[in-house]
Amino acid sequence: PDNAATGGNARGNYAVDWQVTRSAADRVASGVNALVIGSDNKASASGSAAGGQENVITGQDSSGWGKSNTVSSTEALAVGRSNSVTGGQKSFAIGYSCDVSASVAGGALGYDLTVSGAGSYAIGNNGSITGASSMALGTGDQAVVAGAGTILFALGSAVRGYDRGNA
């Protein structure tokens, strides 16, 4: 460690840092028990891990694998490319360009998905969920689920849904 991009800042206690390059001094395994593998990754929270390239993991007991993932939530996971998990705890984003900001236990699996409802999940592509305890499954045009407890199935422009609050 030399506090420069070449050697980086000090590593955390019991941390492992196996990187070939870094763009800034803070791109290291600086958290306690943190792990970074690859290049230009940052794992700054206790128990955090990053593998691949340009991942920034600041959430405790969280990890990111792939390229350009960001995780600031606790006990969260991002896998793939350009995913973000910024909400509460126990959330995940797997795929490409997924954004999960649910307050707790939200998830996205696919491409270009946004999940902000607590306990909500999206699988597919081009979807957005804002209601709590909701699920969207499908592909095609943007599908927005705003009501709590809503289940939505979308294929192309055809949308089928069930809202248990209005059943």
PDB file of C-alpha atoms in Angstrom:
ATOM      1  CA  PRO A   1       0.000   0.000   0.000  1.00  0.00           C
ATOM      2  CA  ASP A   2       1.329   3.389  -1.005  1.00  0.00           C
ATOM      3  CA  ASN A   3      -1.913   5.461  -0.821  1.00  0.00           C
ATOM      4  CA  ALA A   4      -1.691   5.958  -4.594  1.00  0.00           C
ATOM      5  CA  ALA A   5      -3.370   4.213  -7.514  1.00  0.00           C
ATOM      6  CA  THR A   6      -0.360   1.939  -8.000  1.00  0.00           C
ATOM      7  CA  GLY A   7      -0.348   0.342  -4.555  1.00  0.00           C
ATOM      8  CA  GLY A   8      -3.633   1.550  -3.109  1.00  0.00           C
ATOM      9  CA  ASN A   9      -4.754   2.375   0.401  1.00  0.00           C
ATOM     10  CA  ALA A  10      -4.249   0.072   3.374  1.00  0.00           C
ATOM     11  CA  ARG A  11      -6.094  -3.234   3.277  1.00  0.00           C
ATOM     12  CA  GLY A  12      -8.564  -4.181   5.970  1.00  0.00           C
ATOM     13  CA  ASN A  13      -7.754  -6.729   8.659  1.00  0.00           C
ATOM     14  CA  TYR A  14      -7.847 -10.265   7.202  1.00  0.00           C
ATOM     15  CA  ALA A  15      -8.594  -8.846   3.721  1.00  0.00           C
ATOM     16  CA  VAL A  16      -7.382 -10.359   0.449  1.00  0.00           C
ATOM     17  CA  ASP A  17      -6.600  -8.100  -2.518  1.00  0.00           C
ATOM     18  CA  TRP A  18      -5.592  -9.748  -5.818  1.00  0.00           C
ATOM     19  CA  GLN A  19      -5.773  -7.039  -8.459  1.00  0.00           C
ATOM     20  CA  VAL A  20      -3.645  -6.301 -11.487  1.00  0.00           C
ATOM     21  CA  THR A  21      -4.634  -2.631 -11.868  1.00  0.00           C
ATOM     22  CA  ARG A  22      -6.557   0.084 -10.033  1.00  0.00           C
ATOM     23  CA  SER A  23      -7.621   3.582 -11.092  1.00  0.00           C
ATOM     24  CA  ALA A  24      -7.624   5.100  -7.607  1.00  0.00           C
ATOM     25  CA  ALA A  25      -6.069   4.443  -4.224  1.00  0.00           C
ATOM     26  CA  ASP A  26      -9.426   3.436  -2.656  1.00  0.00           C
ATOM     27  CA  ARG A  27      -9.945   0.574  -5.167  1.00  0.00           C
ATOM     28  CA  VAL A  28      -8.788  -2.073  -2.666  1.00  0.00           C
ATOM     29  CA  ALA A  29     -10.153  -4.583  -0.153  1.00  0.00           C
ATOM     30  CA  SER A  30     -10.257  -2.106   2.731  1.00  0.00           C
ATOM     31  CA  GLY A  31     -13.043  -3.731   4.775  1.00  0.00           C
ATOM     32  CA  VAL A  32     -12.418  -6.308   7.491  1.00  0.00           C
ATOM     33  CA  ASN A  33     -12.519  -9.776   5.874  1.00  0.00           C
ATOM     34  CA  ALA A  34     -13.006  -8.154   2.456  1.00  0.00           C
ATOM     35  CA  LEU A  35     -11.994  -9.746  -0.842  1.00  0.00           C
ATOM     36  CA  VAL A  36     -11.225  -8.284  -4.281  1.00  0.00           C
ATOM     37  CA  ILE A  37     -10.129 -10.223  -7.348  1.00  0.00           C
ATOM     38  CA  GLY A  38      -9.537  -8.808 -10.827  1.00  0.00           C
ATOM     39  CA  SER A  39      -8.929  -5.149 -11.588  1.00  0.00           C
ATOM     40  CA  ASP A  40     -10.140  -1.788 -10.321  1.00  0.00           C
ATOM     41  CA  ASN A  41     -12.523  -3.213  -7.682  1.00  0.00           C
ATOM     42  CA  LYS A  42     -13.440  -1.783  -4.296  1.00  0.00           C
ATOM     43  CA  ALA A  43     -14.711  -3.737  -1.261  1.00  0.00           C
ATOM     44  CA  SER A  44     -14.804  -1.329   1.668  1.00  0.00           C
ATOM     45  CA  ALA A  45     -17.323  -2.864   4.085  1.00  0.00           C
ATOM     46  CA  SER A  46     -16.840  -5.718   6.513  1.00  0.00           C
ATOM     47  CA  GLY A  47     -17.313  -9.051   4.773  1.00  0.00           C
ATOM     48  CA  SER A  48     -17.672  -7.484   1.325  1.00  0.00           C
ATOM     49  CA  ALA A  49     -16.333  -9.046  -1.877  1.00  0.00           C
ATOM     50  CA  ALA A  50     -15.817  -7.938  -5.485  1.00  0.00           C
ATOM     51  CA  GLY A  51     -14.617  -9.916  -8.457  1.00  0.00           C
ATOM     52  CA  GLY A  52     -14.120  -8.884 -12.045  1.00  0.00           C
ATOM     53  CA  GLN A  53     -13.644  -5.288 -13.100  1.00  0.00           C
ATOM     54  CA  GLU A  54     -14.747  -1.904 -11.751  1.00  0.00           C
ATOM     55  CA  ASN A  55     -17.137  -3.183  -9.060  1.00  0.00           C
ATOM     56  CA  VAL A  56     -17.783  -0.962  -6.016  1.00  0.00           C
ATOM     57  CA  ILE A  57     -19.077  -2.806  -2.951  1.00  0.00           C
ATOM     58  CA  THR A  58     -19.727  -0.691   0.145  1.00  0.00           C
ATOM     59  CA  GLY A  59     -22.480  -2.740   1.821  1.00  0.00           C
ATOM     60  CA  GLN A  60     -21.626  -5.007   4.735  1.00  0.00           C
ATOM     61  CA  ASP A  61     -21.607  -8.751   3.872  1.00  0.00           C
ATOM     62  CA  SER A  62     -22.380  -7.922   0.226  1.00  0.00           C
ATOM     63  CA  SER A  63     -20.722  -8.832  -3.034  1.00  0.00           C
ATOM     64  CA  GLY A  64     -20.540  -7.957  -6.705  1.00  0.00           C
ATOM     65  CA  TRP A  65     -19.215 -10.096  -9.534  1.00  0.00           C
ATOM     66  CA  GLY A  66     -18.768  -9.095 -13.153  1.00  0.00           C
ATOM     67  CA  LYS A  67     -18.233  -5.554 -14.409  1.00  0.00           C
ATOM     68  CA  SER A  68     -19.305  -2.136 -13.151  1.00  0.00           C
ATOM     69  CA  ASN A  69     -21.685  -3.327 -10.424  1.00  0.00           C
ATOM     70  CA  THR A  70     -22.486  -1.189  -7.366  1.00  0.00           C
ATOM     71  CA  VAL A  71     -23.774  -2.551  -4.045  1.00  0.00           C
ATOM     72  CA  SER A  72     -24.344  -0.324  -1.026  1.00  0.00           C
ATOM     73  CA  SER A  73     -27.027  -2.457   0.653  1.00  0.00           C
ATOM     74  CA  THR A  74     -26.345  -4.901   3.487  1.00  0.00           C
ATOM     75  CA  GLU A  75     -26.300  -8.631   2.672  1.00  0.00           C
ATOM     76  CA  ALA A  76     -26.889  -7.933  -1.028  1.00  0.00           C
ATOM     77  CA  LEU A  77     -25.609  -9.302  -4.326  1.00  0.00           C
ATOM     78  CA  ALA A  78     -25.015  -7.991  -7.860  1.00  0.00           C
ATOM     79  CA  VAL A  79     -23.865 -10.306 -10.658  1.00  0.00           C
ATOM     80  CA  GLY A  80     -23.389  -9.382 -14.299  1.00  0.00           C
ATOM     81  CA  ARG A  81     -22.806  -5.908 -15.696  1.00  0.00           C
ATOM     82  CA  SER A  82     -23.875  -2.416 -14.672  1.00  0.00           C
ATOM     83  CA  ASN A  83     -26.228  -3.560 -11.890  1.00  0.00           C
ATOM     84  CA  SER A  84     -27.011  -1.524  -8.783  1.00  0.00           C
ATOM     85  CA  VAL A  85     -28.353  -2.620  -5.382  1.00  0.00           C
ATOM     86  CA  THR A  86     -28.823   0.490  -3.257  1.00  0.00           C
ATOM     87  CA  GLY A  87     -31.868  -0.116  -1.080  1.00  0.00           C
ATOM     88  CA  GLY A  88     -32.169  -2.006   2.146  1.00  0.00           C
ATOM     89  CA  GLN A  89     -30.847  -5.421   3.002  1.00  0.00           C
ATOM     90  CA  LYS A  90     -31.090  -8.886   1.460  1.00  0.00           C
ATOM     91  CA  SER A  91     -31.653  -7.740  -2.139  1.00  0.00           C
ATOM     92  CA  PHE A  92     -30.105  -8.864  -5.440  1.00  0.00           C
ATOM     93  CA  ALA A  93     -29.630  -7.837  -9.072  1.00  0.00           C
ATOM     94  CA  ILE A  94     -28.494 -10.396 -11.621  1.00  0.00           C
ATOM     95  CA  GLY A  95     -28.119  -9.620 -15.309  1.00  0.00           C
ATOM     96  CA  TYR A  96     -27.481  -6.354 -17.125  1.00  0.00           C
ATOM     97  CA  SER A  97     -28.463  -2.839 -16.087  1.00  0.00           C
ATOM     98  CA  CYS A  98     -30.783  -3.835 -13.229  1.00  0.00           C
ATOM     99  CA  ASP A  99     -31.481  -1.385 -10.389  1.00  0.00           C
ATOM    100  CA  VAL A 100     -32.832  -2.617  -7.055  1.00  0.00           C
ATOM    101  CA  SER A 101     -33.598  -0.017  -4.398  1.00  0.00           C
ATOM    102  CA  ALA A 102     -36.189  -1.968  -2.410  1.00  0.00           C
ATOM    103  CA  SER A 103     -36.112  -1.307   1.327  1.00  0.00           C
ATOM    104  CA  VAL A 104     -35.762  -5.033   2.029  1.00  0.00           C
ATOM    105  CA  ALA A 105     -35.647  -8.307   0.080  1.00  0.00           C
ATOM    106  CA  GLY A 106     -36.082  -7.084  -3.491  1.00  0.00           C
ATOM    107  CA  GLY A 107     -34.690  -8.724  -6.576  1.00  0.00           C
ATOM    108  CA  ALA A 108     -34.185  -8.422 -10.303  1.00  0.00           C
ATOM    109  CA  LEU A 109     -33.117 -11.083 -12.786  1.00  0.00           C
ATOM    110  CA  GLY A 110     -32.731 -10.041 -16.413  1.00  0.00           C
ATOM    111  CA  TYR A 111     -32.119  -6.877 -18.421  1.00  0.00           C
ATOM    112  CA  ASP A 112     -33.006  -3.249 -17.671  1.00  0.00           C
ATOM    113  CA  LEU A 113     -35.202  -3.908 -14.626  1.00  0.00           C
ATOM    114  CA  THR A 114     -36.040  -1.518 -11.790  1.00  0.00           C
ATOM    115  CA  VAL A 115     -37.371  -2.764  -8.445  1.00  0.00           C
ATOM    116  CA  SER A 116     -38.173  -0.318  -5.654  1.00  0.00           C
ATOM    117  CA  GLY A 117     -40.980  -2.088  -3.767  1.00  0.00           C
ATOM    118  CA  ALA A 118     -40.082  -3.970  -0.600  1.00  0.00           C
ATOM    119  CA  GLY A 119     -40.315  -7.721  -1.078  1.00  0.00           C
ATOM    120  CA  SER A 120     -40.829  -7.332  -4.831  1.00  0.00           C
ATOM    121  CA  TYR A 121     -39.192  -9.232  -7.686  1.00  0.00           C
ATOM    122  CA  ALA A 122     -38.853  -8.807 -11.444  1.00  0.00           C
ATOM    123  CA  ILE A 123     -37.769 -11.420 -13.984  1.00  0.00           C
ATOM    124  CA  GLY A 124     -37.411 -10.584 -17.670  1.00  0.00           C
ATOM    125  CA  ASN A 125     -36.545  -7.290 -19.320  1.00  0.00           C
ATOM    126  CA  ASN A 126     -37.642  -3.661 -19.499  1.00  0.00           C
ATOM    127  CA  GLY A 127     -39.755  -3.774 -16.338  1.00  0.00           C
ATOM    128  CA  SER A 128     -40.318  -1.576 -13.318  1.00  0.00           C
ATOM    129  CA  ILE A 129     -41.924  -2.449  -9.980  1.00  0.00           C
ATOM    130  CA  THR A 130     -42.806   0.208  -7.415  1.00  0.00           C
ATOM    131  CA  GLY A 131     -45.383  -1.637  -5.269  1.00  0.00           C
ATOM    132  CA  ALA A 132     -44.496  -3.693  -2.201  1.00  0.00           C
ATOM    133  CA  SER A 133     -44.792  -7.491  -2.255  1.00  0.00           C
ATOM    134  CA  SER A 134     -45.269  -7.562  -6.024  1.00  0.00           C
ATOM    135  CA  MET A 135     -43.891  -9.641  -8.877  1.00  0.00           C
ATOM    136  CA  ALA A 136     -43.400  -9.018 -12.593  1.00  0.00           C
ATOM    137  CA  LEU A 137     -42.512 -11.748 -15.046  1.00  0.00           C
ATOM    138  CA  GLY A 138     -42.106 -11.175 -18.742  1.00  0.00           C
ATOM    139  CA  THR A 139     -40.585  -9.320 -21.600  1.00  0.00           C
ATOM    140  CA  GLY A 140     -41.415  -6.473 -23.924  1.00  0.00           C
ATOM    141  CA  ASP A 141     -42.656  -2.970 -23.262  1.00  0.00           C
ATOM    142  CA  GLN A 142     -42.195  -1.265 -19.915  1.00  0.00           C
ATOM    143  CA  ALA A 143     -44.414  -2.892 -17.317  1.00  0.00           C
ATOM    144  CA  VAL A 144     -45.049  -0.737 -14.268  1.00  0.00           C
ATOM    145  CA  VAL A 145     -46.520  -2.362 -11.192  1.00  0.00           C
ATOM    146  CA  ALA A 146     -47.589   0.228  -8.663  1.00  0.00           C
ATOM    147  CA  GLY A 147     -50.092  -1.547  -6.396  1.00  0.00           C
ATOM    148  CA  ALA A 148     -49.012  -3.567  -3.392  1.00  0.00           C
ATOM    149  CA  GLY A 149     -49.422  -7.304  -3.829  1.00  0.00           C
ATOM    150  CA  THR A 150     -49.667  -7.148  -7.628  1.00  0.00           C
ATOM    151  CA  ILE A 151     -48.616  -9.970  -9.935  1.00  0.00           C
ATOM    152  CA  LEU A 152     -47.966  -9.062 -13.575  1.00  0.00           C
ATOM    153  CA  PHE A 153     -47.199 -11.242 -16.599  1.00  0.00           C
ATOM    154  CA  ALA A 154     -46.134  -9.467 -19.784  1.00  0.00           C
ATOM    155  CA  LEU A 155     -45.174 -10.738 -23.226  1.00  0.00           C
ATOM    156  CA  GLY A 156     -44.609  -8.055 -25.816  1.00  0.00           C
ATOM    157  CA  SER A 157     -47.458  -5.584 -25.556  1.00  0.00           C
ATOM    158  CA  ALA A 158     -49.881  -8.125 -24.051  1.00  0.00           C
ATOM    159  CA  VAL A 159     -50.145  -7.665 -20.292  1.00  0.00           C
ATOM    160  CA  ARG A 160     -52.017  -9.879 -17.858  1.00  0.00           C
ATOM    161  CA  GLY A 161     -52.129  -9.036 -14.186  1.00  0.00           C
ATOM    162  CA  TYR A 162     -53.684  -9.842 -10.875  1.00  0.00           C
ATOM    163  CA  ASP A 163     -53.988  -7.381  -8.033  1.00  0.00           C
ATOM    164  CA  ARG A 164     -54.906  -9.218  -4.833  1.00  0.00           C
ATOM    165  CA  GLY A 165     -55.883  -5.898  -3.297  1.00  0.00           C
ATOM    166  CA  ASN A 166     -58.727  -5.529  -5.824  1.00  0.00           C
ATOM    167  CA  ALA A 167     -59.722  -9.205  -6.115  1.00  0.00           C
TER     168      ALA A 167
END
